[in-house]
XYZ file of C-alpha atoms in Angstrom:
593
model
C -1.657 23.007 8.032
C -4.191 20.535 6.615
C -7.816 20.014 7.665
C -9.484 16.672 6.916
C -13.231 16.076 7.072
C -13.641 12.344 7.693
C -15.725 9.895 9.675
C -15.369 7.304 6.905
C -13.018 4.607 5.638
C -11.550 7.245 3.338
C -10.983 9.419 6.392
C -8.944 6.645 8.001
C -6.902 6.224 4.838
C -6.274 9.957 4.664
C -5.080 9.956 8.282
C -2.712 7.067 7.591
C -1.184 8.859 4.597
C -0.787 12.185 6.376
C 0.677 10.613 9.511
C 3.649 9.493 7.394
C 4.666 13.127 6.974
C 5.230 13.499 10.714
C 3.507 16.899 10.757
C 0.463 18.248 12.551
C -2.928 18.217 10.842
C -6.576 18.345 11.951
C -9.128 15.545 11.592
C -12.747 16.674 11.864
C -15.832 14.484 12.332
C -19.394 15.487 13.123
C -19.850 13.354 16.251
C -16.324 12.336 17.267
C -17.484 8.716 17.582
C -15.141 7.249 14.972
C -12.091 5.617 16.514
C -8.979 6.776 14.674
C -5.371 6.367 15.767
C -3.799 9.803 15.701
C -0.162 10.494 16.436
C 0.485 13.841 14.764
C -3.160 14.533 13.929
C -5.496 16.497 16.223
C -9.126 15.387 16.496
C -11.906 17.976 16.099
C -15.613 17.194 16.500
C -18.864 19.004 15.869
C -20.664 20.215 12.762
C -19.162 23.263 11.060
C -21.181 25.955 9.362
C -19.499 27.957 6.619
C -18.685 30.738 9.095
C -17.231 28.317 11.652
C -15.166 26.592 8.975
C -13.847 29.909 7.710
C -12.907 30.965 11.241
C -11.213 27.624 11.925
C -9.156 27.926 8.751
C -8.038 31.452 9.708
C -7.168 30.559 13.299
C -5.202 27.418 12.408
C -3.536 28.604 9.193
C -5.219 25.920 7.079
C -3.577 25.769 3.649
C -5.335 22.673 2.280
C -8.696 20.994 2.942
C -9.309 17.302 2.309
C -12.974 16.293 2.122
C -13.080 12.555 2.866
C -16.661 12.572 4.175
C -19.479 10.293 3.008
C -20.477 10.675 -0.672
C -23.998 11.730 0.358
C -22.832 14.501 2.723
C -23.786 16.943 -0.035
C -24.219 19.953 2.239
C -20.737 19.478 3.709
C -19.181 19.092 0.251
C -20.845 22.292 -0.882
C -19.730 24.154 2.258
C -16.119 22.985 1.928
C -15.992 24.030 -1.729
C -17.533 27.426 -0.927
C -15.170 28.146 1.981
C -12.064 26.912 0.124
C -12.884 29.032 -2.922
C -13.570 32.069 -0.734
C -10.254 31.684 1.110
C -8.412 30.781 -2.108
C -6.999 27.557 -0.664
C -7.013 24.236 -2.548
C -9.454 21.452 -1.693
C -9.210 17.733 -2.426
C -12.233 15.472 -2.596
C -11.193 11.957 -1.508
C -13.900 10.077 -3.364
C -14.755 6.399 -3.251
C -14.418 3.919 -6.089
C -17.831 3.372 -7.670
C -18.683 0.298 -9.760
C -20.713 0.674 -12.983
C -24.459 1.264 -12.658
C -26.188 -2.014 -13.521
C -29.332 -2.000 -15.613
C -31.298 -4.317 -13.316
C -31.313 -1.599 -10.638
C -33.826 1.267 -10.602
C -31.856 4.488 -10.230
C -33.342 7.616 -8.698
C -32.201 11.029 -7.468
C -34.252 11.374 -4.264
C -36.357 9.469 -1.751
C -39.699 10.546 -3.245
C -38.741 8.902 -6.541
C -37.773 5.760 -4.655
C -41.035 5.661 -2.687
C -43.075 6.086 -5.868
C -41.540 2.850 -7.185
C -42.658 0.751 -4.194
C -46.051 -0.915 -4.263
C -48.619 -0.884 -1.429
C -47.951 -3.338 1.397
C -44.374 -4.154 0.448
C -41.758 -5.215 2.944
C -38.805 -2.868 2.530
C -35.227 -3.061 3.777
C -33.478 0.338 3.843
C -29.699 0.608 4.211
C -29.727 4.352 3.528
C -28.699 5.432 7.028
C -30.396 6.877 10.081
C -30.931 10.276 8.466
C -33.247 8.680 5.883
C -35.818 7.449 8.426
C -37.830 10.680 8.333
C -37.577 10.842 4.549
C -39.070 7.356 4.152
C -42.052 7.941 6.470
C -44.379 8.159 3.469
C -43.921 4.412 2.983
C -46.108 3.888 6.053
C -48.963 5.633 4.222
C -48.630 2.953 1.553
C -48.982 0.241 4.185
C -45.354 -0.824 3.879
C -43.324 -2.420 6.627
C -39.841 -0.849 6.695
C -36.734 -2.305 8.299
C -33.505 -0.312 8.694
C -29.819 -1.134 8.837
C -28.085 1.591 10.830
C -24.687 1.992 12.469
C -24.514 0.547 15.975
C -23.474 3.719 17.761
C -25.206 5.854 20.406
C -26.028 8.821 18.171
C -27.656 6.621 15.498
C -29.668 4.626 18.033
C -30.866 7.872 19.650
C -32.112 9.239 16.302
C -33.860 5.968 15.445
C -35.598 5.914 18.829
C -36.665 9.555 18.507
C -38.170 8.726 15.092
C -40.312 6.061 16.732
C -38.678 2.950 15.319
C -39.371 -0.286 17.154
C -36.558 -2.726 18.051
C -38.023 -5.106 15.438
C -37.441 -2.538 12.688
C -33.724 -2.511 13.490
C -33.436 -6.259 12.972
C -32.859 -8.228 9.764
C -36.255 -9.191 8.264
C -36.837 -12.818 7.329
C -38.072 -11.647 3.961
C -38.136 -8.349 2.087
C -39.594 -7.444 -1.282
C -37.395 -4.455 -1.923
C -34.008 -3.023 -1.011
C -33.368 0.726 -0.936
C -29.703 1.692 -0.803
C -27.346 4.503 -1.667
C -24.679 4.436 -4.350
C -22.132 4.260 -1.548
C -19.160 2.797 -3.436
C -16.907 -0.152 -2.743
C -15.948 0.822 0.806
C -19.616 1.376 1.639
C -20.434 -2.294 1.089
C -22.451 -1.487 -2.036
C -21.572 -4.625 -4.005
C -22.164 -6.915 -1.016
C -25.630 -5.438 -0.452
C -26.512 -5.753 -4.135
C -25.365 -9.377 -4.309
C -27.307 -10.318 -1.185
C -30.476 -8.679 -2.524
C -30.152 -10.489 -5.861
C -29.725 -13.834 -4.158
C -32.931 -13.217 -2.195
C -34.850 -12.073 -5.274
C -35.386 -8.536 -3.969
C -36.097 -5.575 -6.185
C -33.270 -3.031 -5.904
C -33.714 0.741 -5.811
C -30.572 2.872 -5.595
C -30.102 6.600 -4.980
C -27.496 8.161 -7.239
C -24.641 9.892 -5.450
C -24.709 13.700 -5.514
C -22.483 15.519 -7.980
C -19.126 16.719 -6.646
C -18.628 20.513 -6.679
C -16.365 21.577 -9.519
C -13.880 23.356 -7.230
C -12.453 20.086 -5.882
C -9.393 18.202 -7.102
C -10.698 14.629 -7.103
C -8.810 11.477 -6.083
C -10.224 8.050 -5.315
C -7.444 6.340 -3.386
C -4.685 6.870 -0.865
C -1.892 6.901 -3.453
C -3.549 9.606 -5.513
C -4.251 11.539 -2.314
C -0.601 11.598 -1.330
C 0.514 12.669 -4.788
C -2.113 15.421 -4.868
C -1.006 16.683 -1.444
C 2.599 16.681 -2.698
C 1.503 18.729 -5.694
C -0.653 21.253 -3.822
C 1.416 21.508 -0.631
C 4.969 20.528 -1.641
C 6.527 21.179 1.752
C 4.180 18.905 3.723
C 6.029 15.651 3.032
C 9.795 15.742 3.596
C 10.212 13.245 0.727
C 7.996 12.882 -2.316
C 6.612 9.708 -3.873
C 7.047 8.417 -7.410
C 5.546 5.799 -9.715
C 6.860 2.357 -10.580
C 8.163 1.239 -13.957
C 5.030 -0.915 -14.132
C 2.773 2.129 -13.846
C 4.711 4.070 -16.485
C 4.725 1.063 -18.829
C 0.968 0.757 -18.359
C 0.458 4.462 -19.038
C 2.536 4.220 -22.205
C 0.519 1.195 -23.330
C -2.780 3.006 -22.695
C -1.569 6.060 -24.597
C -0.352 3.976 -27.536
C -3.635 2.069 -27.657
C -5.750 5.228 -27.387
C -3.800 6.833 -30.201
C -4.250 3.806 -32.436
C -8.003 3.837 -31.772
C -8.255 7.609 -32.270
C -6.263 7.452 -35.488
C -8.511 4.702 -36.809
C -11.681 6.621 -35.999
C -10.965 10.290 -36.547
C -7.544 10.285 -38.166
C -5.793 12.399 -35.524
C -3.468 11.747 -32.607
C -2.865 13.904 -29.543
C 0.591 15.435 -29.214
C 0.684 15.308 -25.427
C -1.805 14.349 -22.746
C -2.391 12.530 -19.501
C -3.948 9.094 -19.360
C -5.943 7.489 -16.522
C -4.231 4.432 -15.044
C -6.052 2.022 -12.739
C -3.637 0.878 -10.016
C -3.700 -2.594 -8.422
C -5.823 -1.317 -5.506
C -8.512 -0.142 -7.947
C -7.920 3.603 -7.697
C -7.243 5.749 -10.741
C -4.369 8.198 -11.148
C -3.416 10.314 -14.147
C -0.006 9.958 -15.768
C 1.519 12.239 -18.386
C 2.169 10.526 -21.705
C 3.897 11.632 -24.908
C 3.563 10.522 -28.513
C 6.083 9.783 -31.245
C 6.044 8.070 -34.612
C 4.722 4.553 -34.013
C 4.784 4.512 -30.206
C 3.887 6.376 -27.034
C 6.236 6.974 -24.130
C 6.420 8.141 -20.544
C 9.274 9.592 -18.480
C 9.699 7.847 -15.159
C 9.697 9.989 -12.032
C 10.769 8.188 -8.876
C 10.182 11.098 -6.514
C 12.834 11.224 -3.816
C 13.505 7.501 -3.944
C 17.124 6.738 -4.987
C 16.094 4.810 -8.105
C 18.481 4.352 -11.041
C 15.537 4.339 -13.460
C 14.490 7.876 -12.534
C 14.180 9.842 -15.779
C 14.126 6.708 -17.946
C 12.036 6.805 -21.119
C 9.607 3.876 -21.174
C 7.977 3.169 -24.511
C 5.014 1.126 -25.657
C 4.143 0.044 -29.177
C 0.702 -1.418 -29.880
C -0.074 -3.626 -32.876
C -3.454 -5.204 -33.646
C -3.777 -8.996 -33.499
C -6.486 -11.542 -34.177
C -6.019 -13.179 -30.787
C -5.894 -12.146 -27.160
C -3.789 -9.347 -25.704
C -0.096 -10.247 -25.497
C 2.743 -8.428 -23.762
C 6.375 -8.716 -24.834
C 9.650 -7.006 -23.991
C 11.543 -4.911 -26.481
C 14.939 -3.242 -26.416
C 16.138 -2.278 -22.937
C 13.843 -4.697 -21.121
C 15.691 -7.664 -19.655
C 14.708 -11.301 -19.819
C 14.887 -14.021 -17.193
C 17.645 -16.646 -17.395
C 17.009 -18.259 -14.001
C 13.873 -19.762 -12.403
C 12.243 -18.164 -9.381
C 10.348 -15.295 -10.988
C 6.732 -14.854 -12.046
C 7.596 -16.253 -15.480
C 10.026 -18.916 -16.734
C 13.522 -18.339 -18.161
C 13.407 -16.752 -21.597
C 10.428 -14.532 -20.809
C 10.677 -10.745 -20.702
C 11.365 -9.351 -17.239
C 7.936 -7.757 -16.985
C 6.591 -8.961 -13.663
C 3.118 -10.279 -12.937
C 1.562 -7.116 -11.445
C 2.599 -4.788 -14.320
C 1.269 -7.341 -16.817
C -2.008 -7.508 -14.904
C -2.175 -3.713 -14.855
C -1.741 -3.521 -18.637
C -4.356 -6.225 -19.194
C -6.840 -4.643 -16.793
C -6.443 -1.160 -18.231
C -6.698 -2.329 -21.840
C -9.445 -4.804 -20.917
C -10.354 -6.997 -23.888
C -8.212 -5.279 -26.525
C -6.827 -7.619 -29.188
C -3.341 -6.180 -29.450
C 0.305 -6.985 -28.989
C 1.993 -4.580 -26.557
C 5.773 -4.202 -26.782
C 7.424 -2.448 -23.854
C 10.925 -1.041 -24.290
C 13.229 1.195 -22.244
C 15.716 3.623 -23.751
C 19.237 2.814 -22.512
C 17.761 0.053 -20.342
C 20.708 -2.327 -20.722
C 23.135 0.229 -19.315
C 20.807 1.148 -16.457
C 20.449 -2.517 -15.520
C 24.141 -2.739 -14.663
C 23.442 -0.486 -11.671
C 20.721 -2.805 -10.329
C 20.558 -6.313 -8.864
C 19.527 -7.682 -12.260
C 22.934 -9.171 -13.234
C 23.086 -11.046 -9.915
C 19.528 -12.311 -10.391
C 20.260 -13.590 -13.881
C 18.191 -10.925 -15.653
C 20.091 -9.900 -18.773
C 19.622 -7.375 -21.546
C 17.921 -4.593 -19.627
C 15.917 -3.497 -16.625
C 12.879 -5.161 -15.070
C 9.379 -3.715 -15.298
C 8.245 -4.027 -11.700
C 5.895 -2.689 -9.057
C 3.452 -4.065 -6.519
C 1.276 -1.087 -5.594
C 2.103 1.024 -8.657
C 3.517 3.827 -6.533
C 6.953 4.338 -4.984
C 7.181 5.766 -1.514
C 10.689 6.981 -0.691
C 12.629 4.153 0.901
C 9.453 2.082 0.737
C 9.301 -0.922 3.042
C 6.901 -2.655 0.655
C 9.259 -2.268 -2.296
C 12.321 -3.383 -0.325
C 10.606 -6.486 1.073
C 9.300 -7.317 -2.395
C 12.867 -7.145 -3.773
C 13.991 -9.448 -0.950
C 11.313 -11.951 -1.958
C 12.505 -11.855 -5.562
C 16.083 -12.513 -4.501
C 15.099 -15.396 -2.229
C 12.919 -16.915 -4.966
C 15.908 -16.979 -7.300
C 18.119 -18.443 -4.562
C 15.503 -21.109 -3.792
C 15.666 -22.449 -7.336
C 19.352 -21.893 -8.055
C 21.641 -24.980 -8.206
C 23.169 -24.704 -4.741
C 25.880 -27.015 -3.376
C 25.716 -28.781 0.003
C 26.162 -26.719 3.176
C 29.733 -25.932 3.964
C 32.132 -23.440 5.369
C 31.092 -23.514 9.040
C 31.455 -26.402 11.421
C 28.131 -25.957 13.194
C 26.043 -25.795 10.007
C 23.956 -28.913 9.357
C 24.944 -30.696 6.126
C 22.397 -30.897 3.333
C 22.163 -33.275 0.365
C 24.150 -32.306 -2.750
C 21.107 -30.830 -4.470
C 20.064 -27.267 -5.060
C 16.784 -25.416 -5.136
C 14.646 -25.933 -2.068
C 17.271 -28.197 -0.508
C 19.811 -25.366 -0.597
C 20.966 -22.524 1.573
C 21.209 -18.771 1.543
C 23.388 -16.259 3.333
C 21.463 -13.175 4.414
C 23.316 -10.038 5.441
C 22.597 -6.353 6.022
C 24.578 -5.110 3.036
C 27.622 -5.254 0.831
C 30.192 -4.873 3.638
C 28.980 -7.754 5.789
C 28.514 -9.891 2.669
C 32.078 -9.200 1.592
C 33.408 -10.170 5.029
C 31.559 -13.487 5.095
C 31.944 -14.583 1.462
C 35.218 -16.407 2.155
C 33.330 -18.747 4.486
C 31.103 -19.856 1.596
C 33.478 -20.012 -1.366
C 31.344 -22.382 -3.443
C 28.032 -20.523 -3.206
C 26.876 -18.612 -6.312
C 26.102 -14.879 -6.048
C 22.358 -15.612 -6.055
C 22.710 -17.310 -2.657
C 23.681 -14.033 -0.959
C 20.672 -11.864 -0.116
C 20.632 -8.441 1.562
C 17.983 -7.913 4.240
C 18.800 -4.272 5.044
C 16.899 -3.942 8.313
C 14.136 -6.473 7.607
C 15.590 -9.520 9.340
C 12.239 -10.991 10.341
C 10.655 -10.531 6.927
C 13.644 -12.115 5.167
C 13.713 -15.151 7.458
C 9.949 -15.619 7.060
C 10.202 -15.441 3.266
C 13.094 -17.920 3.172
C 11.238 -20.324 5.453
C 8.051 -19.985 3.409
C 9.952 -20.768 0.195
C 11.511 -23.883 1.703
C 15.146 -22.816 2.092
C 16.621 -25.535 4.300
C 19.557 -23.607 5.762
C 19.610 -19.880 6.455
C 22.878 -18.245 7.518
C 22.108 -14.895 9.165
C 25.105 -12.542 9.153
C 25.101 -9.495 11.450
C 27.332 -6.848 12.877
C 26.911 -6.366 16.602
C 24.716 -3.252 16.233
C 21.901 -5.193 14.602
C 22.567 -8.277 16.728
C 21.860 -6.534 20.048
C 18.628 -5.076 18.623
C 17.524 -8.476 17.329
C 18.401 -10.165 20.631
C 16.155 -7.661 22.410
C 13.228 -8.692 20.206
C 13.398 -6.282 17.250
C 12.977 -8.180 13.976
C 13.092 -4.822 12.160
C 16.287 -3.062 13.188
C 15.660 0.302 11.535
C 16.495 3.192 13.881
C 12.975 4.602 13.591
C 11.549 1.370 15.041
C 14.221 0.156 17.437
C 17.053 1.497 19.538
C 19.919 -0.082 21.453
C 18.636 -1.339 24.817
C 21.537 -0.820 27.226
C 19.742 -2.486 30.144
C 19.183 -5.624 28.092
C 22.834 -5.593 26.983
C 23.873 -5.338 30.623
C 21.794 -8.433 31.450
C 23.458 -10.350 28.612
C 26.889 -9.335 29.919
C 25.936 -10.693 33.330
C 24.818 -13.962 31.708
C 28.198 -14.122 29.943
C 30.009 -13.845 33.283
C 31.358 -10.323 32.872
C 32.363 -8.371 35.956
C 30.142 -5.778 37.583
C 32.570 -3.076 36.469
C 32.162 -4.101 32.815
C 28.398 -4.291 33.164
C 28.259 -0.829 34.697
C 30.205 0.718 31.809
C 27.479 -0.255 29.310
C 25.643 2.941 30.248
C 28.478 5.008 28.782
C 28.537 3.574 25.262
C 27.036 5.363 22.287
C 27.450 2.653 19.634
C 27.133 -1.104 20.047
C 30.503 -1.699 18.365
C 32.143 -0.117 21.437
C 31.318 -3.384 23.248
C 34.259 -5.086 21.550
C 36.646 -2.798 23.417
C 34.540 -2.576 26.566
C 34.348 -6.357 27.046
C 37.652 -8.076 27.935
C 38.822 -10.201 25.020
C 38.578 -13.361 27.121
C 34.830 -12.715 27.479
C 34.147 -12.114 23.774
C 33.247 -15.704 22.961
C 30.982 -16.207 26.025
C 29.201 -12.942 25.205
C 28.752 -13.908 21.533
C 27.320 -17.240 22.677
C 24.766 -15.489 24.908
C 23.960 -12.924 22.218
C 23.491 -15.655 19.620
C 21.190 -17.625 21.928
C 18.920 -14.620 22.465
C 18.827 -13.937 18.714
C 17.822 -17.558 18.113
C 15.034 -17.252 20.688
C 13.616 -14.243 18.855
C 13.837 -15.853 15.393
C 12.683 -19.383 16.316
C 8.919 -18.628 16.090
C 9.444 -17.697 12.414
C 11.007 -21.034 11.519
C 8.765 -23.898 10.452
C 10.852 -25.490 7.708
C 14.326 -23.973 7.932
C 17.384 -24.234 10.128
C 19.022 -20.997 11.161
C 22.686 -20.314 11.795
C 23.634 -16.927 13.220
C 27.019 -15.426 12.389
C 28.052 -12.332 14.341
C 30.972 -10.477 12.808
C 33.442 -8.609 14.972
C 34.739 -6.422 12.149
C 33.128 -2.980 12.080
């Protein structure tokens, strides 16, 4: 069992990550006022002393504690570390991302230091929270007028009132000479407060965040949190996450660059180490890197995702240049031969986000980075790359930098890539079905695509579109709505949606995502469609006995098949129509199962 201490944005993120495991956990806040959607989690409220926390952990078999509380909840952090160490259970500190400390800000460690920096009679705006009101009382002795920004919740208002604050002091002042704030991190609105104060010419005084107890394992984002939970409590998640080829390529590039710098300065290179990688969301994770003669490399781990690149060796070679940082593909990395990707034909198949990750992590380094993949050309034959016109190796990809098993984000991103290629491929006019609207004999955005759930339905429908190139056939899996929206957004004029009856009845009932965890067969709705199609009461009544939608083909008399398909198609159109702004949609329902 896991116990989270939250009440913050990080607490919400922790809840979201843990909910994906489908297992019970506890979410503790001091007041219980934070609104958090809990499905498997159990809310707990009230302050915990060390004894109460120890007792709670014993009674509920707590095996891991996650401290996602505010950075300045120093007493809580200390208590969690003490209790966890005493019980010999691991503890994770879910920290915020903190920007660099700017030199135009006066930094201090406590409120007395801050007060000493404020001159007599100043107008002060404090965003340090309701608990700081008593600590800033000494400003009144200096003749200062103090205004406070506090959370608009009953407990905070009650404390402010008890401290004697007037309603005026809880309002935004027209002018202030000085801002006092905490080093609260990005999710605490720190940068926004600083920028506003600078624009108004206010002096800025910031309290440094307290040090984190050494016992904690520290993460600063939801991806790192999940991976740390997987490491410390392996049985919590039924499936484990992995990292993208983009993240491993970035880690290899960082390692190669660090080694080149170290060799130039001290003449030595590490044999094996981990390197910090900043992901696209700004958090930092640590990735194991290895070193060889002239390059660094990483070994890709995809977790429990069925990824053909799992175990692949991704290398990076760094060479100094006189110009800006450049990124090229080496052996085993494919190159684009068709338009529709982040870069034009001829470029290495290293997508935009991985390139941005390498640039961001290496900052202003003047180097040439060559990414290569051992045995990449062979691995690519087991991917969609040949169909997408990517030849010579695999693609270096990734949007978030992390792979969640059977990730929706990754699948939808691959759909977008496929549709982008189809949108720019030289497609012929519409053809193959009598009710499809003809299009001009031009390709690209005037073309058409056939979207299907997988290889079987694509194979069954291919004969209807004999002149279309492979790039025009796109698999949507279960994400019908997302695929249609992407195709419409990219200007595909004609979309041919191919479905077996199982997905069709779900779509007709309003489910644009037909995955079994999000939608089930609605027998009552099917019965209404049968009535609309003119089926007998006896046929309608039998719907309650079916287990699979494909049984409808034998349940419905053959003479009623076409009327039923017509009704089913109409309902599917009604569900999809709101997604269509530029495209025309044809729905093809296959009877073969």
